[in-house]
PDB file of C-alpha atoms and ligand atoms in Angstrom:
ATOM      1  CA  UNK A1144      19.801  17.694  28.050  1.00 52.00           C
ATOM      2  CA  UNK A1145      17.202  19.048  30.488  1.00 55.00           C
ATOM      3  CA  UNK A1146      15.718  16.407  32.779  1.00 53.00           C
ATOM      4  CA  UNK A1147      12.197  16.782  31.307  1.00 60.00           C
ATOM      5  CA  UNK A1148      13.337  16.783  27.664  1.00 67.00           C
ATOM      6  CA  UNK A1149      12.672  13.544  25.760  1.00 73.00           C
ATOM      7  CA  UNK A1150      15.436  12.143  23.534  1.00 82.00           C
ATOM      8  CA  UNK A1151      14.449  12.701  19.858  1.00 89.00           C
ATOM      9  CA  UNK A1152      13.540   9.509  18.064  1.00 91.00           C
ATOM     10  CA  UNK A1153      13.741  11.096  14.607  1.00 92.00           C
ATOM     11  CA  UNK A1154      16.976  13.035  15.158  1.00 90.00           C
ATOM     12  CA  UNK A1155      18.919  10.041  16.415  1.00 90.00           C
ATOM     13  CA  UNK A1156      22.589  10.418  15.397  1.00 88.00           C
ATOM     14  CA  UNK A1157      22.640   6.677  14.673  1.00 91.00           C
ATOM     15  CA  UNK A1158      20.437   7.418  11.624  1.00 94.00           C
ATOM     16  CA  UNK A1159      22.308   8.793   8.601  1.00 95.00           C
ATOM     17  CA  UNK A1160      19.823  10.516   6.266  1.00 97.00           C
ATOM     18  CA  UNK A1161      20.142   9.133   2.731  1.00 98.00           C
ATOM     19  CA  UNK A1162      17.086  10.797   1.101  1.00 98.00           C
ATOM     20  CA  UNK A1163      15.487  13.699   2.915  1.00 98.00           C
ATOM     21  CA  UNK A1164      11.788  14.457   3.041  1.00 98.00           C
ATOM     22  CA  UNK A1165      11.886  17.224   0.399  1.00 98.00           C
ATOM     23  CA  UNK A1166      13.574  14.968  -2.168  1.00 98.00           C
ATOM     24  CA  UNK A1167      11.130  12.157  -1.427  1.00 98.00           C
ATOM     25  CA  UNK A1168       8.101  14.401  -1.810  1.00 98.00           C
ATOM     26  CA  UNK A1169       9.398  15.981  -5.034  1.00 98.00           C
ATOM     27  CA  UNK A1170      10.142  12.603  -6.622  1.00 98.00           C
ATOM     28  CA  UNK A1171       6.795  11.118  -5.581  1.00 98.00           C
ATOM     29  CA  UNK A1172       5.009  14.109  -7.147  1.00 98.00           C
ATOM     30  CA  UNK A1173       6.961  13.523 -10.388  1.00 98.00           C
ATOM     31  CA  UNK A1174       6.013   9.858 -10.419  1.00 98.00           C
ATOM     32  CA  UNK A1175       2.390  10.829  -9.786  1.00 98.00           C
ATOM     33  CA  UNK A1176       2.441  13.190 -12.778  1.00 98.00           C
ATOM     34  CA  UNK A1177       3.970  10.515 -15.012  1.00 98.00           C
ATOM     35  CA  UNK A1178       1.389   7.918 -13.901  1.00 98.00           C
ATOM     36  CA  UNK A1179      -1.415  10.451 -14.445  1.00 98.00           C
ATOM     37  CA  UNK A1180      -0.315  10.935 -18.053  1.00 98.00           C
ATOM     38  CA  UNK A1181       0.272   7.244 -18.760  1.00 98.00           C
ATOM     39  CA  UNK A1182      -3.057   6.021 -17.362  1.00 98.00           C
ATOM     40  CA  UNK A1183      -5.333   8.838 -18.555  1.00 96.00           C
ATOM     41  CA  UNK A1184      -8.700   7.392 -19.560  1.00 94.00           C
ATOM     42  CA  UNK A1185      -7.981   3.977 -18.016  1.00 94.00           C
ATOM     43  CA  UNK A1186      -9.135   2.328 -14.789  1.00 87.00           C
ATOM     44  CA  UNK A1187      -6.146   2.416 -12.501  1.00 98.00           C
ATOM     45  CA  UNK A1188      -6.062  -0.068  -9.622  1.00 98.00           C
ATOM     46  CA  UNK A1189      -3.226   0.351  -7.097  1.00 98.00           C
ATOM     47  CA  UNK A1190      -2.063  -2.668  -5.116  1.00 98.00           C
ATOM     48  CA  UNK A1191       0.113  -1.696  -2.162  1.00 97.00           C
ATOM     49  CA  UNK A1192       2.458  -4.234  -0.644  1.00 95.00           C
ATOM     50  CA  UNK A1193       2.105  -4.222   3.140  1.00 94.00           C
ATOM     51  CA  UNK A1194       3.500  -2.965   5.240  1.00 93.00           C
ATOM     52  CA  UNK A1195       6.530  -1.205   3.788  1.00 95.00           C
ATOM     53  CA  UNK A1196       4.719   0.542   0.901  1.00 97.00           C
ATOM     54  CA  UNK A1197       2.048   2.164   3.103  1.00 97.00           C
ATOM     55  CA  UNK A1198       3.687   5.623   3.284  1.00 98.00           C
ATOM     56  CA  UNK A1199       4.796   5.704  -0.378  1.00 98.00           C
ATOM     57  CA  UNK A1200       1.339   4.494  -1.437  1.00 98.00           C
ATOM     58  CA  UNK A1201      -0.508   7.162   0.530  1.00 98.00           C
ATOM     59  CA  UNK A1202       1.653   9.976  -0.900  1.00 98.00           C
ATOM     60  CA  UNK A1203       1.707   8.544  -4.425  1.00 98.00           C
ATOM     61  CA  UNK A1204      -2.061   8.126  -4.741  1.00 98.00           C
ATOM     62  CA  UNK A1205      -2.580  11.773  -3.797  1.00 98.00           C
ATOM     63  CA  UNK A1206      -0.172  12.769  -6.565  1.00 98.00           C
ATOM     64  CA  UNK A1207      -2.178  10.866  -9.210  1.00 98.00           C
ATOM     65  CA  UNK A1208      -4.854  13.062 -10.746  1.00 98.00           C
ATOM     66  CA  UNK A1209      -7.154  10.239 -11.878  1.00 97.00           C
ATOM     67  CA  UNK A1210     -10.018   8.210 -10.421  1.00 97.00           C
ATOM     68  CA  UNK A1211      -8.445   5.052  -8.971  1.00 98.00           C
ATOM     69  CA  UNK A1212      -9.169   2.121  -6.700  1.00 98.00           C
ATOM     70  CA  UNK A1213      -6.945   0.564  -4.038  1.00 97.00           C
ATOM     71  CA  UNK A1214      -6.149  -2.776  -2.534  1.00 98.00           C
ATOM     72  CA  UNK A1215      -3.381  -4.199  -0.367  1.00 97.00           C
ATOM     73  CA  UNK A1216      -1.523  -7.478  -0.274  1.00 95.00           C
ATOM     74  CA  UNK A1217       0.550  -8.640   2.665  1.00 93.00           C
ATOM     75  CA  UNK A1218       3.795 -10.354   1.730  1.00 86.00           C
ATOM     76  CA  UNK A1219       6.538 -11.315   4.087  1.00 77.00           C
ATOM     77  CA  UNK A1220       9.991 -12.150   2.797  1.00 67.00           C
ATOM     78  CA  UNK A1221      12.280 -11.095   5.621  1.00 55.00           C
ATOM     79  CA  UNK A1222      10.524 -12.107   8.836  1.00 51.00           C
ATOM     80  CA  UNK A1223      12.290 -10.257  11.629  1.00 49.00           C
ATOM     81  CA  UNK A1224      15.692 -10.450   9.972  1.00 53.00           C
ATOM     82  CA  UNK A1225      17.501  -7.770   7.930  1.00 52.00           C
ATOM     83  CA  UNK A1226      18.548 -10.078   5.091  1.00 55.00           C
ATOM     84  CA  UNK A1227      16.309 -11.830   2.572  1.00 55.00           C
ATOM     85  CA  UNK A1228      15.775 -15.545   3.117  1.00 54.00           C
ATOM     86  CA  UNK A1229      14.258 -15.976  -0.339  1.00 56.00           C
ATOM     87  CA  UNK A1230      11.146 -17.328   1.373  1.00 62.00           C
ATOM     88  CA  UNK A1231       7.977 -15.451   0.384  1.00 75.00           C
ATOM     89  CA  UNK A1232       4.684 -15.829   2.281  1.00 80.00           C
ATOM     90  CA  UNK A1233       1.261 -14.189   1.705  1.00 86.00           C
ATOM     91  CA  UNK A1234       0.074 -12.775   5.015  1.00 91.00           C
ATOM     92  CA  UNK A1235      -2.991 -10.979   3.560  1.00 94.00           C
ATOM     93  CA  UNK A1236      -4.540 -11.673   0.169  1.00 93.00           C
ATOM     94  CA  UNK A1237      -6.289  -9.123  -2.039  1.00 96.00           C
ATOM     95  CA  UNK A1238      -9.883  -8.135  -1.244  1.00 96.00           C
ATOM     96  CA  UNK A1239     -11.055  -7.678  -4.832  1.00 96.00           C
ATOM     97  CA  UNK A1240     -10.432  -9.447  -8.131  1.00 96.00           C
ATOM     98  CA  UNK A1241      -7.752  -8.083 -10.464  1.00 96.00           C
ATOM     99  CA  UNK A1242      -9.553  -9.338 -13.565  1.00 96.00           C
ATOM    100  CA  UNK A1243      -9.665  -6.782 -16.424  1.00 95.00           C
ATOM    101  CA  UNK A1244      -7.975  -4.090 -14.320  1.00 96.00           C
ATOM    102  CA  UNK A1245      -4.940  -1.915 -15.091  1.00 98.00           C
ATOM    103  CA  UNK A1246      -2.939  -2.919 -12.036  1.00 98.00           C
ATOM    104  CA  UNK A1247      -0.071  -0.889 -10.627  1.00 98.00           C
ATOM    105  CA  UNK A1248       1.784  -2.703  -7.858  1.00 98.00           C
ATOM    106  CA  UNK A1249       3.235  -0.237  -5.348  1.00 98.00           C
ATOM    107  CA  UNK A1250       6.307  -1.535  -3.504  1.00 97.00           C
ATOM    108  CA  UNK A1251       8.732   0.110  -1.102  1.00 97.00           C
ATOM    109  CA  UNK A1252      12.023  -1.373  -2.285  1.00 97.00           C
ATOM    110  CA  UNK A1253      13.439  -3.889  -4.714  1.00 96.00           C
ATOM    111  CA  UNK A1254      16.226  -5.787  -3.036  1.00 94.00           C
ATOM    112  CA  UNK A1255      16.749  -9.350  -4.333  1.00 91.00           C
ATOM    113  CA  UNK A1256      13.594  -8.957  -6.455  1.00 93.00           C
ATOM    114  CA  UNK A1257      12.203 -12.262  -5.146  1.00 89.00           C
ATOM    115  CA  UNK A1258       9.096 -10.715  -3.547  1.00 88.00           C
ATOM    116  CA  UNK A1259       7.993  -8.809  -6.638  1.00 92.00           C
ATOM    117  CA  UNK A1260       8.820 -11.696  -8.928  1.00 91.00           C
ATOM    118  CA  UNK A1261       6.608 -13.964  -6.859  1.00 86.00           C
ATOM    119  CA  UNK A1262       3.767 -11.457  -6.832  1.00 89.00           C
ATOM    120  CA  UNK A1263       3.959 -10.544 -10.506  1.00 91.00           C
ATOM    121  CA  UNK A1264       3.748 -14.231 -11.428  1.00 88.00           C
ATOM    122  CA  UNK A1265       0.616 -14.683  -9.301  1.00 88.00           C
ATOM    123  CA  UNK A1266      -1.010 -11.511 -10.640  1.00 92.00           C
ATOM    124  CA  UNK A1267      -0.324 -12.388 -14.286  1.00 90.00           C
ATOM    125  CA  UNK A1268      -2.459 -15.501 -13.834  1.00 91.00           C
ATOM    126  CA  UNK A1269      -5.427 -13.390 -12.655  1.00 91.00           C
ATOM    127  CA  UNK A1270      -6.467 -12.012 -16.079  1.00 92.00           C
ATOM    128  CA  UNK A1271      -5.269  -8.464 -15.506  1.00 96.00           C
ATOM    129  CA  UNK A1272      -5.659  -5.983 -18.340  1.00 96.00           C
ATOM    130  CA  UNK A1273      -2.149  -4.631 -17.655  1.00 97.00           C
ATOM    131  CA  UNK A1274       0.428  -4.939 -14.905  1.00 97.00           C
ATOM    132  CA  UNK A1275       3.192  -2.501 -13.943  1.00 97.00           C
ATOM    133  CA  UNK A1276       5.330  -1.790 -10.886  1.00 98.00           C
ATOM    134  CA  UNK A1277       6.009   1.439  -8.997  1.00 98.00           C
ATOM    135  CA  UNK A1278       8.879   1.034  -6.544  1.00 98.00           C
ATOM    136  CA  UNK A1279      10.231   3.807  -4.372  1.00 98.00           C
ATOM    137  CA  UNK A1280      13.755   2.379  -4.050  1.00 98.00           C
ATOM    138  CA  UNK A1281      15.921  -0.076  -5.928  1.00 97.00           C
ATOM    139  CA  UNK A1282      19.178  -1.730  -4.850  1.00 97.00           C
ATOM    140  CA  UNK A1283      20.470  -3.117  -8.185  1.00 95.00           C
ATOM    141  CA  UNK A1284      23.602  -4.625  -6.609  1.00 95.00           C
ATOM    142  CA  UNK A1285      21.391  -7.026  -4.670  1.00 93.00           C
ATOM    143  CA  UNK A1286      19.180  -8.314  -7.491  1.00 94.00           C
ATOM    144  CA  UNK A1287      18.905 -12.074  -7.805  1.00 93.00           C
ATOM    145  CA  UNK A1288      16.134 -11.803 -10.403  1.00 92.00           C
ATOM    146  CA  UNK A1289      15.715  -8.979 -12.905  1.00 90.00           C
ATOM    147  CA  UNK A1290      12.556  -7.034 -12.183  1.00 91.00           C
ATOM    148  CA  UNK A1291      11.599  -3.929 -14.118  1.00 87.00           C
ATOM    149  CA  UNK A1292       9.826  -1.153 -12.222  1.00 97.00           C
ATOM    150  CA  UNK A1293       8.198   1.147 -14.789  1.00 98.00           C
ATOM    151  CA  UNK A1294       8.095   3.871 -12.125  1.00 98.00           C
ATOM    152  CA  UNK A1295      11.142   4.086  -9.872  1.00 98.00           C
ATOM    153  CA  UNK A1296      11.851   6.689  -7.202  1.00 98.00           C
ATOM    154  CA  UNK A1297      15.547   6.267  -6.445  1.00 98.00           C
ATOM    155  CA  UNK A1298      18.381   3.840  -7.087  1.00 98.00           C
ATOM    156  CA  UNK A1299      20.405   3.390  -3.900  1.00 98.00           C
ATOM    157  CA  UNK A1300      23.614   1.590  -2.947  1.00 97.00           C
ATOM    158  CA  UNK A1301      23.594  -1.680  -1.076  1.00 96.00           C
ATOM    159  CA  UNK A1302      22.664  -0.370   2.385  1.00 94.00           C
ATOM    160  CA  UNK A1303      19.935  -1.531   4.727  1.00 95.00           C
ATOM    161  CA  UNK A1304      17.604   1.471   4.983  1.00 97.00           C
ATOM    162  CA  UNK A1305      14.736   2.502   7.243  1.00 97.00           C
ATOM    163  CA  UNK A1306      12.011   5.155   7.245  1.00 98.00           C
ATOM    164  CA  UNK A1307       9.161   6.293   4.962  1.00 98.00           C
ATOM    165  CA  UNK A1308       7.455   2.928   5.542  1.00 98.00           C
ATOM    166  CA  UNK A1309      10.559   0.768   5.867  1.00 97.00           C
ATOM    167  CA  UNK A1310      11.174  -0.813   9.245  1.00 94.00           C
ATOM    168  CA  UNK A1311      13.652  -2.582  11.364  1.00 92.00           C
ATOM    169  CA  UNK A1312      11.876  -4.901  13.797  1.00 90.00           C
ATOM    170  CA  UNK A1313       8.558  -3.108  12.904  1.00 92.00           C
ATOM    171  CA  UNK A1314       9.866   0.265  14.143  1.00 93.00           C
ATOM    172  CA  UNK A1315      11.038   3.350  12.161  1.00 95.00           C
ATOM    173  CA  UNK A1316       8.292   3.235   9.501  1.00 97.00           C
ATOM    174  CA  UNK A1317       7.139   6.727  10.552  1.00 97.00           C
ATOM    175  CA  UNK A1318      10.409   8.540   9.767  1.00 97.00           C
ATOM    176  CA  UNK A1319       9.615  11.134   7.048  1.00 97.00           C
ATOM    177  CA  UNK A1320      13.009  10.433   5.382  1.00 98.00           C
ATOM    178  CA  UNK A1321      15.065   7.405   4.297  1.00 98.00           C
ATOM    179  CA  UNK A1322      18.012   6.716   6.567  1.00 97.00           C
ATOM    180  CA  UNK A1323      20.825   4.233   6.936  1.00 96.00           C
ATOM    181  CA  UNK A1324      21.077   3.023  10.536  1.00 92.00           C
ATOM    182  CA  UNK A1325      24.691   2.626  11.591  1.00 87.00           C
ATOM    183  CA  UNK A1326      23.749  -0.487  13.476  1.00 76.00           C
ATOM    184  CA  UNK A1327      20.277  -1.876  12.597  1.00 66.00           C
ATOM    185  CA  UNK A1328      20.388  -4.695  15.146  1.00 67.00           C
ATOM    186  CA  UNK A1329      21.190  -2.237  17.882  1.00 65.00           C
ATOM    187  CA  UNK A1330      18.310   0.071  16.789  1.00 65.00           C
ATOM    188  CA  UNK A1331      15.560  -2.464  17.442  1.00 58.00           C
ATOM    189  CA  UNK A1332      16.498  -2.779  21.064  1.00 50.00           C
ATOM    190  CA  UNK A1333      16.779   0.949  21.816  1.00 53.00           C
ATOM    191  CA  UNK A1334      14.269   2.485  24.133  1.00 49.00           C
ATOM    192  CA  UNK A1335      13.146   5.986  23.159  1.00 47.00           C
ATOM    193  CA  UNK A1336      10.413   6.248  25.776  1.00 42.00           C
ATOM    194  CA  UNK A1337      12.691   7.241  28.631  1.00 37.00           C
ATOM    195  CA  UNK A1338      13.040  10.905  29.591  1.00 35.00           C
ATOM    196  CA  UNK A1339      16.191  12.881  30.319  1.00 32.00           C
ATOM    197  CA  UNK A1340      19.623  11.313  30.623  1.00 31.00           C
TER     198      UNK A1340
HETATM  199  P1  5GP B2788      13.267  -8.636  -1.963  1.00 90.81           P
HETATM  200  O1  5GP B2788      12.296  -9.764  -2.099  1.00 90.81           O
HETATM  201  O2  5GP B2788      13.330  -7.734  -3.169  1.00 90.81           O
HETATM  202  O3  5GP B2788      14.618  -9.116  -1.531  1.00 90.81           O
HETATM  203  O4  5GP B2788      12.829  -7.794  -0.714  1.00 90.81           O
HETATM  204  C1  5GP B2788      11.754  -7.006  -0.726  1.00 90.81           C
HETATM  205  C2  5GP B2788      11.323  -6.652   0.667  1.00 90.81           C
HETATM  206  O5  5GP B2788      12.370  -6.769   1.626  1.00 90.81           O
HETATM  207  C3  5GP B2788      10.936  -5.206   0.682  1.00 90.81           C
HETATM  208  O6  5GP B2788       9.588  -5.059   0.321  1.00 90.81           O
HETATM  209  C4  5GP B2788      11.227  -4.775   2.089  1.00 90.81           C
HETATM  210  O7  5GP B2788      10.102  -5.030   2.906  1.00 90.81           O
HETATM  211  C5  5GP B2788      12.380  -5.665   2.515  1.00 90.81           C
HETATM  212  N1  5GP B2788      13.653  -4.944   2.367  1.00 90.81           N
HETATM  213  C6  5GP B2788      14.547  -5.056   1.372  1.00 90.81           C
HETATM  214  N2  5GP B2788      15.579  -4.203   1.549  1.00 90.81           N
HETATM  215  C7  5GP B2788      15.302  -3.522   2.672  1.00 90.81           C
HETATM  216  C8  5GP B2788      15.976  -2.479   3.370  1.00 90.81           C
HETATM  217  O8  5GP B2788      17.055  -1.965   3.005  1.00 90.81           O
HETATM  218  N3  5GP B2788      15.370  -2.021   4.500  1.00 90.81           N
HETATM  219  C9  5GP B2788      14.196  -2.531   4.961  1.00 90.81           C
HETATM  220  N4  5GP B2788      13.709  -1.999   6.077  1.00 90.81           N
HETATM  221  N5  5GP B2788      13.535  -3.508   4.334  1.00 90.81           N
HETATM  222  C10 5GP B2788      14.085  -3.997   3.196  1.00 90.81           C
END
């Protein structure tokens, strides 16, 4: 590599692409079309789960051809680790009431299902008109609680994945694809700011 050429963060050979950008975009458009049909004439309110759903949410809402409103909730179930502890914590509550709204919770991935189960139980007690889930990814092998996502992007095997909003140690959310890092713990400590070799 030339001395002034920066190592590519996105083309790192340690990242094995599982779902490329074209497949993601096509599937999100399909989900958007389905949601548009299902919610026609209703007041759709999207609730994105921070931070992992931010990329999916921003693409999905532009694929829904309806007037809609947005809110975000911050939930932390993993901390800095790559396995679920089962401990769920609200880091940012909703800004507006869910009462009488048709609420669609937008989540990045269903792993154990504990996070969504916790949230759905809270939301049900807030007098919603209806409540459904849109999840980009699902890892059924990992479920500890059965959670039904009415809108699901992809079912994936039991791998820890990054990209398209999903992080490891808060990094990698900006990858435009979903990838499996060969060594997630190693990834967090890598320095991509250096130039040359
Ligand atoms: P659950 O409560 O279903 O076990 O976990 C849900 C949350 O854990 C997700 O919203 C996501 O933030 C995180 N998570 C689960 N699996 C993965 C994964 O494979 N990669 C990443 N980066 N985060 C994950």
